[in-house]
Tab-separated table of N, CA, C and O in Angstrom:
chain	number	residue	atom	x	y	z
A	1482	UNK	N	0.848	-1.164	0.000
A	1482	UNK	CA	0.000	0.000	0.000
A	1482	UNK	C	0.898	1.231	0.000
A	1482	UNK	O	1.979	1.249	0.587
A	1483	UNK	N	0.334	2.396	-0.776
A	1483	UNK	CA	1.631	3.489	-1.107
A	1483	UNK	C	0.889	4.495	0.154
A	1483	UNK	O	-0.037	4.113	0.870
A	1484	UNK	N	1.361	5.472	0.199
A	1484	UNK	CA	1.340	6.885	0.881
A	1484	UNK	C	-0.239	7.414	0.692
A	1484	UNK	O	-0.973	7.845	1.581
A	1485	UNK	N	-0.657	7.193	-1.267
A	1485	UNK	CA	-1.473	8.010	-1.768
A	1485	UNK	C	-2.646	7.152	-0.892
A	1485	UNK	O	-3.304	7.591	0.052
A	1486	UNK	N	-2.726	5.447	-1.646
A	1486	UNK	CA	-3.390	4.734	-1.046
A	1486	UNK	C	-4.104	4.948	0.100
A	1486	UNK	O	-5.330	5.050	0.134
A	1487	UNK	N	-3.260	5.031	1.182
A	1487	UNK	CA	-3.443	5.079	2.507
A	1487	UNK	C	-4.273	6.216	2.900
A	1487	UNK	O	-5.248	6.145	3.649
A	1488	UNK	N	-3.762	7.396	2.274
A	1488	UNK	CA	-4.879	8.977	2.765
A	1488	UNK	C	-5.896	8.704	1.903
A	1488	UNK	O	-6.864	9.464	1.929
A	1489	UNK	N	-5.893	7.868	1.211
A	1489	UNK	CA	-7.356	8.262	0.435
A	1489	UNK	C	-8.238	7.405	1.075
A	1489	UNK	O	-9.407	7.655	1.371
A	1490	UNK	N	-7.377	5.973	1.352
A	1490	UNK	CA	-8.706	5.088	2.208
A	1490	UNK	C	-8.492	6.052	3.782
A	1490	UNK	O	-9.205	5.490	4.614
A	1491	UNK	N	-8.268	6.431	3.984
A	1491	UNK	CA	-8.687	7.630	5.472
A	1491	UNK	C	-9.595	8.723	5.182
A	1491	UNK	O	-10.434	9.160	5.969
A	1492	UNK	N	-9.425	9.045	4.265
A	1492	UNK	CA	-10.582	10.224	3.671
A	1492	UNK	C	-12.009	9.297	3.399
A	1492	UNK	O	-13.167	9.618	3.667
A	1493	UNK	N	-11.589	8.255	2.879
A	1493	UNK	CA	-12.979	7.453	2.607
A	1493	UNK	C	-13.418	7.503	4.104
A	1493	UNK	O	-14.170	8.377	4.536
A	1494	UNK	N	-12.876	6.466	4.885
A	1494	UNK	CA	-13.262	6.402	6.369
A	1494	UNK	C	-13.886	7.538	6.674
A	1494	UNK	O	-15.102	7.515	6.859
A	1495	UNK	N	-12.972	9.029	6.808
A	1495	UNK	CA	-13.641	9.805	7.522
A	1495	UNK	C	-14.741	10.235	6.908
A	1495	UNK	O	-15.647	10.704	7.597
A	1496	UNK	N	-14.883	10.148	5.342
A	1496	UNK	CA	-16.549	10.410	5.039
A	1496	UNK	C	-17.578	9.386	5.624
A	1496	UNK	O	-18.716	9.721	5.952
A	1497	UNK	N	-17.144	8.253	5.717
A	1497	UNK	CA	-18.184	7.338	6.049
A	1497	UNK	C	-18.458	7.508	7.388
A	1497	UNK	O	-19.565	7.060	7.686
A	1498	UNK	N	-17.704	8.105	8.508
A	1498	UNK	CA	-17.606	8.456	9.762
A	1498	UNK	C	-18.350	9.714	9.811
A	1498	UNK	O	-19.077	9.825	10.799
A	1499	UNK	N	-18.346	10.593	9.066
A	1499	UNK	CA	-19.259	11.569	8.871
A	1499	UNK	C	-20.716	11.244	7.992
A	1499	UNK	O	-21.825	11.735	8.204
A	1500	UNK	N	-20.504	10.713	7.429
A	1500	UNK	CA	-22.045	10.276	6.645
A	1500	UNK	C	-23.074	9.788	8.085
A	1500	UNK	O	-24.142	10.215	8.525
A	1501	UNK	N	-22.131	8.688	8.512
A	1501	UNK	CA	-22.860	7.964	9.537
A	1501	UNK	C	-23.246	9.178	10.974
A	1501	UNK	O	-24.341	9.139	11.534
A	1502	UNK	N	-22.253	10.080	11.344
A	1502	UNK	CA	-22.351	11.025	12.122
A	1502	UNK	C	-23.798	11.634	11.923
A	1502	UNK	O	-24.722	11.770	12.725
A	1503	UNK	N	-23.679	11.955	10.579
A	1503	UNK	CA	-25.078	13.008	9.898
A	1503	UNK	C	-26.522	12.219	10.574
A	1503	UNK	O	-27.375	12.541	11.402
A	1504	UNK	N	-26.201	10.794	9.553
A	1504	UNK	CA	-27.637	9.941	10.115
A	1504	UNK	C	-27.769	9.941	11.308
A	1504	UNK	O	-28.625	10.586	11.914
A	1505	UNK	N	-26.755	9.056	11.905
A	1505	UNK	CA	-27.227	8.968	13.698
A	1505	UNK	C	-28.035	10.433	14.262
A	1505	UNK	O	-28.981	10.375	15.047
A	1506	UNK	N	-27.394	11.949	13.626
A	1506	UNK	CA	-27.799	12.484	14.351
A	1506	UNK	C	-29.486	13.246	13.875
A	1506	UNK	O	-30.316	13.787	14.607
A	1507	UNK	N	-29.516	12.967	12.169
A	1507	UNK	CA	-30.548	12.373	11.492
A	1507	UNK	C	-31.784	12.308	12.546
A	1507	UNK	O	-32.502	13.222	12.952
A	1508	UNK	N	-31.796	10.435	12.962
A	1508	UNK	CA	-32.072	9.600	13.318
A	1508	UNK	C	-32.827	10.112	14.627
A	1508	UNK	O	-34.047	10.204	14.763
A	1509	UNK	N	-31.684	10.475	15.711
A	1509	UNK	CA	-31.540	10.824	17.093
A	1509	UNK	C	-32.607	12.254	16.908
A	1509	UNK	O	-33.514	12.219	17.740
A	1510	UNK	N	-32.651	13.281	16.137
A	1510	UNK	CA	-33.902	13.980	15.907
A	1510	UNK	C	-34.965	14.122	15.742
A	1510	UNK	O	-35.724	14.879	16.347
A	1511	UNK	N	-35.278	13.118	14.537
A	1511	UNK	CA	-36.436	12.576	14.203
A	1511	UNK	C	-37.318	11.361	15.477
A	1511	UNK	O	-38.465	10.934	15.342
A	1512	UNK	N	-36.611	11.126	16.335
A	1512	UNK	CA	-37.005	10.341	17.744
A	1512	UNK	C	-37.734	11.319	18.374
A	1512	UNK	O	-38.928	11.344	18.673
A	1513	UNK	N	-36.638	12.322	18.573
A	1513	UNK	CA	-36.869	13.131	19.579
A	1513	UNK	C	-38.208	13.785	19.208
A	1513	UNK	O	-39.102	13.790	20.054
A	1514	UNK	N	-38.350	14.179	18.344
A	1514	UNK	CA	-39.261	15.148	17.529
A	1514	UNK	C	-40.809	14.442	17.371
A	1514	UNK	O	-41.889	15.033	17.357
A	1515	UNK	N	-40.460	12.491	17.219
A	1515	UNK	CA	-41.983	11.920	17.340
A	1515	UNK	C	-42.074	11.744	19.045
A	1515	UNK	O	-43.084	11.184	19.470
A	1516	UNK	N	-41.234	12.123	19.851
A	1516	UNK	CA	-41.646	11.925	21.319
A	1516	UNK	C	-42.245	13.545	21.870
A	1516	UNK	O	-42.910	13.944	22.826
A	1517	UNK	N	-41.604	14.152	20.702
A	1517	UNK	CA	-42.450	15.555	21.399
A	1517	UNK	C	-44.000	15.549	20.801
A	1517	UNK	O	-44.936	15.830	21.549
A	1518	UNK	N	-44.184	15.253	19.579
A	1518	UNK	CA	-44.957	15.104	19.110
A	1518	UNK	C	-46.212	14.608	19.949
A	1518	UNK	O	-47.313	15.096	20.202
A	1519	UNK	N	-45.497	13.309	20.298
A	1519	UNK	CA	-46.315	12.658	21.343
A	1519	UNK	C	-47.152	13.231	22.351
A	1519	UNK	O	-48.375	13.292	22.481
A	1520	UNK	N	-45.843	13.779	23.273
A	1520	UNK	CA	-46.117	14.259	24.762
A	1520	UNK	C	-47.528	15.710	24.156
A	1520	UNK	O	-48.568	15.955	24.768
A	1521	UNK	N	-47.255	16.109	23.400
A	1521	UNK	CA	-47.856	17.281	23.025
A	1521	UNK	C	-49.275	16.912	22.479
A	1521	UNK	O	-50.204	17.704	22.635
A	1522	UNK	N	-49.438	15.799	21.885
A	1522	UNK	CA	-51.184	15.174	21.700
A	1522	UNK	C	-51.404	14.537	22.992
A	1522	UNK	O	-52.490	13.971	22.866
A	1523	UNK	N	-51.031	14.359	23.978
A	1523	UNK	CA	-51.707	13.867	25.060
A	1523	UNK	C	-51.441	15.067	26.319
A	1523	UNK	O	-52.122	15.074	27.345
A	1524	UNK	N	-50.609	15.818	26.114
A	1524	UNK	CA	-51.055	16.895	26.815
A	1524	UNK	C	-52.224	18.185	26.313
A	1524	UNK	O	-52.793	18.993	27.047
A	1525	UNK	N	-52.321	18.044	24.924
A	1525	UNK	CA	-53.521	18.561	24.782
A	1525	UNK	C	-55.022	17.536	24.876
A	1525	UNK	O	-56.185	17.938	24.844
A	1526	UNK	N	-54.496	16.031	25.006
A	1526	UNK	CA	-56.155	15.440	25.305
A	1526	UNK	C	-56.243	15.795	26.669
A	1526	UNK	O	-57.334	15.502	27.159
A	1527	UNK	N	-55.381	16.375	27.494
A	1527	UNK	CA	-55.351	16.782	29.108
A	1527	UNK	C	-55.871	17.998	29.356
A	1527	UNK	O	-56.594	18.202	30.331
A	1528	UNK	N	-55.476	19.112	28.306
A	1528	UNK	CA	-56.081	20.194	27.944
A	1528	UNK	C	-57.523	20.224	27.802
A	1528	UNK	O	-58.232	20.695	28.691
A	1529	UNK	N	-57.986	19.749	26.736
A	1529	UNK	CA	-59.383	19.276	27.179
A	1529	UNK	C	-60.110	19.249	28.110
A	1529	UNK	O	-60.821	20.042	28.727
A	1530	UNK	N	-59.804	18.047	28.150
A	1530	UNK	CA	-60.840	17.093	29.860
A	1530	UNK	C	-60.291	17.978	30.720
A	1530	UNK	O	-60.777	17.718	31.821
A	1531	UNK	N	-59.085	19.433	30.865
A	1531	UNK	CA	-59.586	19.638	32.000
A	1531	UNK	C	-60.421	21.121	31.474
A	1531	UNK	O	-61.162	21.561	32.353
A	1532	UNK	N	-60.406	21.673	30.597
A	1532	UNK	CA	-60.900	22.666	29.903
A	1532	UNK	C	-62.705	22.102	29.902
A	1532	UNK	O	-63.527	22.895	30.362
A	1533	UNK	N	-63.108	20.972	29.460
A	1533	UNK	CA	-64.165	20.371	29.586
A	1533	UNK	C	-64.812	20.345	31.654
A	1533	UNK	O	-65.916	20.601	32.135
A	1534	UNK	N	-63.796	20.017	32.163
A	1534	UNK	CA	-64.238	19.976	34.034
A	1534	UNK	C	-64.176	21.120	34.428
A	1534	UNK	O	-64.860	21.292	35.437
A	1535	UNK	N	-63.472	22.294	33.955
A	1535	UNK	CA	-63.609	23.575	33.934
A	1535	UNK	C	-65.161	24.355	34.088
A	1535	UNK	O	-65.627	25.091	34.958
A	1536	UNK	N	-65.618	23.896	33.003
A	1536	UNK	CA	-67.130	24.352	32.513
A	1536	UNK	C	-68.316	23.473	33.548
A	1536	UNK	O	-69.082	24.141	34.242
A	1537	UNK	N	-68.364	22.306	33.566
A	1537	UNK	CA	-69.082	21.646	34.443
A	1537	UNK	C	-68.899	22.222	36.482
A	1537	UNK	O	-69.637	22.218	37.467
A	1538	UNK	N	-67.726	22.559	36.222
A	1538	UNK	CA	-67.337	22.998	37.509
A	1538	UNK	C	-68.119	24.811	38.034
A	1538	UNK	O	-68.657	25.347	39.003
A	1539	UNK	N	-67.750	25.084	36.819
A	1539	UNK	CA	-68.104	26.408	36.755
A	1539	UNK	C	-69.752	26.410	36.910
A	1539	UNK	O	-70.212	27.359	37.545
A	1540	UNK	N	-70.479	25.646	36.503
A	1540	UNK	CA	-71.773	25.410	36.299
A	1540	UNK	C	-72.162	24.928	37.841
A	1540	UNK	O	-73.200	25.196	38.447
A	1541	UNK	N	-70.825	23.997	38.387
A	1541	UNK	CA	-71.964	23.884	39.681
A	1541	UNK	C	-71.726	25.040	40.681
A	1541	UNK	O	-72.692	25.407	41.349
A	1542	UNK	N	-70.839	25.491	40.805
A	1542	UNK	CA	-70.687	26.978	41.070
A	1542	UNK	C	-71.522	27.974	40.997
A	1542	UNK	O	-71.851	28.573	42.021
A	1543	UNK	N	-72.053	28.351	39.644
A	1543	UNK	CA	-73.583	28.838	39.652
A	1543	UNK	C	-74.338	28.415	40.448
A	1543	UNK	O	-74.805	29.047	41.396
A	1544	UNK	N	-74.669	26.664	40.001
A	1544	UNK	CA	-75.992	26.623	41.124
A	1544	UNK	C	-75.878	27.082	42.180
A	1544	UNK	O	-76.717	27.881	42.595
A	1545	UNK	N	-74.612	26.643	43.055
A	1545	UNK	CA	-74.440	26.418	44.406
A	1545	UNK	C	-74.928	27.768	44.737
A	1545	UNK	O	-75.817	27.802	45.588
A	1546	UNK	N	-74.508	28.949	44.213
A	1546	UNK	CA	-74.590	29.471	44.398
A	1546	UNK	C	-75.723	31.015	44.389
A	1546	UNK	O	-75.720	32.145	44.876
A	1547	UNK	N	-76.805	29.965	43.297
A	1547	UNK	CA	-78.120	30.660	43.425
A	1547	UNK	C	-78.637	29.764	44.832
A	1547	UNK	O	-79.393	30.405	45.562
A	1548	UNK	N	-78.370	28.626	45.195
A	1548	UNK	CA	-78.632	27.146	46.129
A	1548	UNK	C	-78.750	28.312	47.371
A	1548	UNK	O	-79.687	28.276	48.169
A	1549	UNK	N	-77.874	29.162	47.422
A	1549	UNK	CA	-76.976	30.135	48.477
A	1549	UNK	C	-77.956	30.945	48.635
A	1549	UNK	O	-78.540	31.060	49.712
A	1550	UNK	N	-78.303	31.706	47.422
A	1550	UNK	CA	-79.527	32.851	47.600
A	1550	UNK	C	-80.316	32.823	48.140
A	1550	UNK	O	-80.639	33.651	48.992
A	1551	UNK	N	-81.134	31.454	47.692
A	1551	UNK	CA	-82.670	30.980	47.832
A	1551	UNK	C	-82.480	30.903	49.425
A	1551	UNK	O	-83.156	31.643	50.140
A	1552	UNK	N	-81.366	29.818	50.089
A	1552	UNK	CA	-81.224	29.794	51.305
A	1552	UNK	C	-81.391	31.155	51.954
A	1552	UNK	O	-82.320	31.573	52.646
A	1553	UNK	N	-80.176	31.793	51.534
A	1553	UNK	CA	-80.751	33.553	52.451
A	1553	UNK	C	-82.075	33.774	52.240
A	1553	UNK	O	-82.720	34.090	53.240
A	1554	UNK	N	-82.724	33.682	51.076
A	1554	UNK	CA	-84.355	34.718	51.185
A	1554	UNK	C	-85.373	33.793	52.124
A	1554	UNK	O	-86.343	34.304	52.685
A	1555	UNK	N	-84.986	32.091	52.260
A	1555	UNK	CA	-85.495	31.084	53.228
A	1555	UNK	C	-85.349	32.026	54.131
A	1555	UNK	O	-86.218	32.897	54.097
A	1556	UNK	N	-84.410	32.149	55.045
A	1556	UNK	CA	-83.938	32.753	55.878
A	1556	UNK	C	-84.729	33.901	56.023
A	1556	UNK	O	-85.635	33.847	56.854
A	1557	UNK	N	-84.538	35.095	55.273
A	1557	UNK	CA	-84.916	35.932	55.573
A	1557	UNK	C	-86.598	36.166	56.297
A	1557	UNK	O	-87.041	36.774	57.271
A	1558	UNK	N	-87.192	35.286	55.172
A	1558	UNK	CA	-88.390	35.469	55.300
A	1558	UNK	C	-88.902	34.518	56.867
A	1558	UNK	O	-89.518	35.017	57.808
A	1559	UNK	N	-88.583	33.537	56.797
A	1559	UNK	CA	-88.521	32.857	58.205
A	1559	UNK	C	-88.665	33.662	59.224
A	1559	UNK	O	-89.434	33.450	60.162
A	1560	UNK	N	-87.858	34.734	59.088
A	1560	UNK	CA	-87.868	35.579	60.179
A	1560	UNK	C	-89.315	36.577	60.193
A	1560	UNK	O	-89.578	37.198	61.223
A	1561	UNK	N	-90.248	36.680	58.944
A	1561	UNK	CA	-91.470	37.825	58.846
A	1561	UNK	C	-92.226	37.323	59.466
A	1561	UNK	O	-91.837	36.305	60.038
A	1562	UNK	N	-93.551	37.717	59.663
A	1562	UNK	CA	-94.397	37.707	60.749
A	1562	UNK	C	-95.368	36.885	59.535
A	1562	UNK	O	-96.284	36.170	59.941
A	1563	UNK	N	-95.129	37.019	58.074
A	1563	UNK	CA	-96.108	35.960	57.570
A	1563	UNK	C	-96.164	34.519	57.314
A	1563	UNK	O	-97.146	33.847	56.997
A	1564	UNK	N	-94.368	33.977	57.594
A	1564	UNK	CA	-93.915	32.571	58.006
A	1564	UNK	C	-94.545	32.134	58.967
A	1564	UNK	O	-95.186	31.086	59.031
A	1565	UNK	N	-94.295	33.367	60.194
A	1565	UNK	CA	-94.778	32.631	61.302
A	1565	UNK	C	-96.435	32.018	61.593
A	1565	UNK	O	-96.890	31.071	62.235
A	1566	UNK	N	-97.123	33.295	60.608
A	1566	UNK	CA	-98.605	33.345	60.555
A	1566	UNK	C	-98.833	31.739	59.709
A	1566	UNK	O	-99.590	30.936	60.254
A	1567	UNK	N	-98.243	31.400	58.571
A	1567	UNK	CA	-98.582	30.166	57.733
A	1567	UNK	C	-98.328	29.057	58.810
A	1567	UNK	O	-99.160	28.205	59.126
A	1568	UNK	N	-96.830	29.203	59.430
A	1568	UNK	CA	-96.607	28.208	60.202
A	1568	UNK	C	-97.655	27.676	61.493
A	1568	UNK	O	-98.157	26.553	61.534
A	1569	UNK	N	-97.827	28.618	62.391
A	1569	UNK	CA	-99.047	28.821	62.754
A	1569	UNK	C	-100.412	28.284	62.659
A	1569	UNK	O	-100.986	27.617	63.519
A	1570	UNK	N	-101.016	28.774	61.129
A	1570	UNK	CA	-102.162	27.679	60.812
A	1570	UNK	C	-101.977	26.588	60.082
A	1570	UNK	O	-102.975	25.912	59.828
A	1571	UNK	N	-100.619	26.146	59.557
A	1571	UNK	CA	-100.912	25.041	58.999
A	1571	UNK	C	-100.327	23.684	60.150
A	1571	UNK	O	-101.046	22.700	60.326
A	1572	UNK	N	-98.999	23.815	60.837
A	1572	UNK	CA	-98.626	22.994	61.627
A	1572	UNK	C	-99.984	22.706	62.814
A	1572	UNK	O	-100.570	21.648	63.043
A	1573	UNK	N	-100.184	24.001	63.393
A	1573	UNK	CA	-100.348	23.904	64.805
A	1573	UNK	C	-101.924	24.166	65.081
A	1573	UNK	O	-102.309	23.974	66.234
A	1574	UNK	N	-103.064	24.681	63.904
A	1574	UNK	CA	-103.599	24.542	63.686
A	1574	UNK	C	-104.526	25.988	64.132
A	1574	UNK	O	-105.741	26.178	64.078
A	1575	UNK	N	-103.476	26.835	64.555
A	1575	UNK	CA	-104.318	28.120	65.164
A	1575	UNK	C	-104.612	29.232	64.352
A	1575	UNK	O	-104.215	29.451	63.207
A	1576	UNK	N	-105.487	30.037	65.199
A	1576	UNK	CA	-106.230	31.159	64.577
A	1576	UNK	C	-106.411	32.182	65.034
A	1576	UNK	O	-106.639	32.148	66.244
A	1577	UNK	N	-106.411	33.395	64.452
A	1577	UNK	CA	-106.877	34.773	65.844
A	1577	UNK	C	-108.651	34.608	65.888
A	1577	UNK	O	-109.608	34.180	65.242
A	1578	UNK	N	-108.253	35.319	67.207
A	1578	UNK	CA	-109.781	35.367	68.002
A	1578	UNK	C	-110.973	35.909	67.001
A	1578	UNK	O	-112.135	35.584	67.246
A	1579	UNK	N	-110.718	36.590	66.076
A	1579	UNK	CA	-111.960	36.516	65.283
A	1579	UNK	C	-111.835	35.777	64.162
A	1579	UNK	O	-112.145	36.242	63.065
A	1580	UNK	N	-111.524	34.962	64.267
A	1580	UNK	CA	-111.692	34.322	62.620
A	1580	UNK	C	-112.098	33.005	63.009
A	1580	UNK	O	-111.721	32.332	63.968
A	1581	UNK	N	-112.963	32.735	62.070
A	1581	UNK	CA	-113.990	31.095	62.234
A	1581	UNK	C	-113.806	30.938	60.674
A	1581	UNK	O	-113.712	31.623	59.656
A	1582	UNK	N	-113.812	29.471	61.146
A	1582	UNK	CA	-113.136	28.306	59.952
A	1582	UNK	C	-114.794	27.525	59.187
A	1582	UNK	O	-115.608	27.009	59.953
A	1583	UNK	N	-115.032	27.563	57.786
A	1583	UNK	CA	-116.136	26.697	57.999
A	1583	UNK	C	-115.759	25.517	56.783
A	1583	UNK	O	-115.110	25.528	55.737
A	1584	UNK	N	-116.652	24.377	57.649
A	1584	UNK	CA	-115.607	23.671	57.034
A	1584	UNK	C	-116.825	23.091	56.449
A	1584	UNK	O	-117.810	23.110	57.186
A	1585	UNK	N	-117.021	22.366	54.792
A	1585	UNK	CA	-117.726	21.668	54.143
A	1585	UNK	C	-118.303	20.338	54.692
A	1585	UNK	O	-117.625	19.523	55.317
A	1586	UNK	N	-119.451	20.213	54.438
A	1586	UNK	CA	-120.003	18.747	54.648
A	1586	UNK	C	-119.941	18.089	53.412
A	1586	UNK	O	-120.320	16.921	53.314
């Protein structure tokens, strides 16, 4: 083998050492790139469902919170003198002194 020989099969080598360099790193990208790919369609099906529990959440929130109102005006009114008046004749069965009940045969 001469001098010339020898650098040229080294130049071959180092192209093939670089060809192969290119792919591997090719290769090693195109991985990377279907794993981002990946992570990124299942963090947006996460996006979603929670964008979706968002809205349902938000909704019971509303109710609860008309749930809240109704309770105060319960409340409130509980306290008027015409709760007490219903409560009055319908539980306990009473009446003021002038009022007569007539009841059907």
């Amino acid at each position: 083998m001469t001098v010339v020989q020898g650098a040229n099969s080294r130049r071959q080598m180092a192209r093939k050492h670089r060809r192969m360099a290119k792919t591997l790193a090719l290769f090693l990208f195109a991985v990377i790139l279907v794993s981002l790919l990946l992570q990124l369609h299942s963090l947006y099906g996460k996006y979603s469902s929670y964008k979706a529990r968002e809205a349902t959440v938000k909704e019971q929130i509303a109710e609860q919170k008309e749930k809240q109102q109704d309770l105060k005006d319960y409340e409130k009114y509980t306290k008027t003198r015409e709760y007490t008046e219903s409560t009055a004749r319908s539980k306990l069965g009473l009446l003021y002194d002038n009022e007569k009940i007539f009841k059907e045969k």
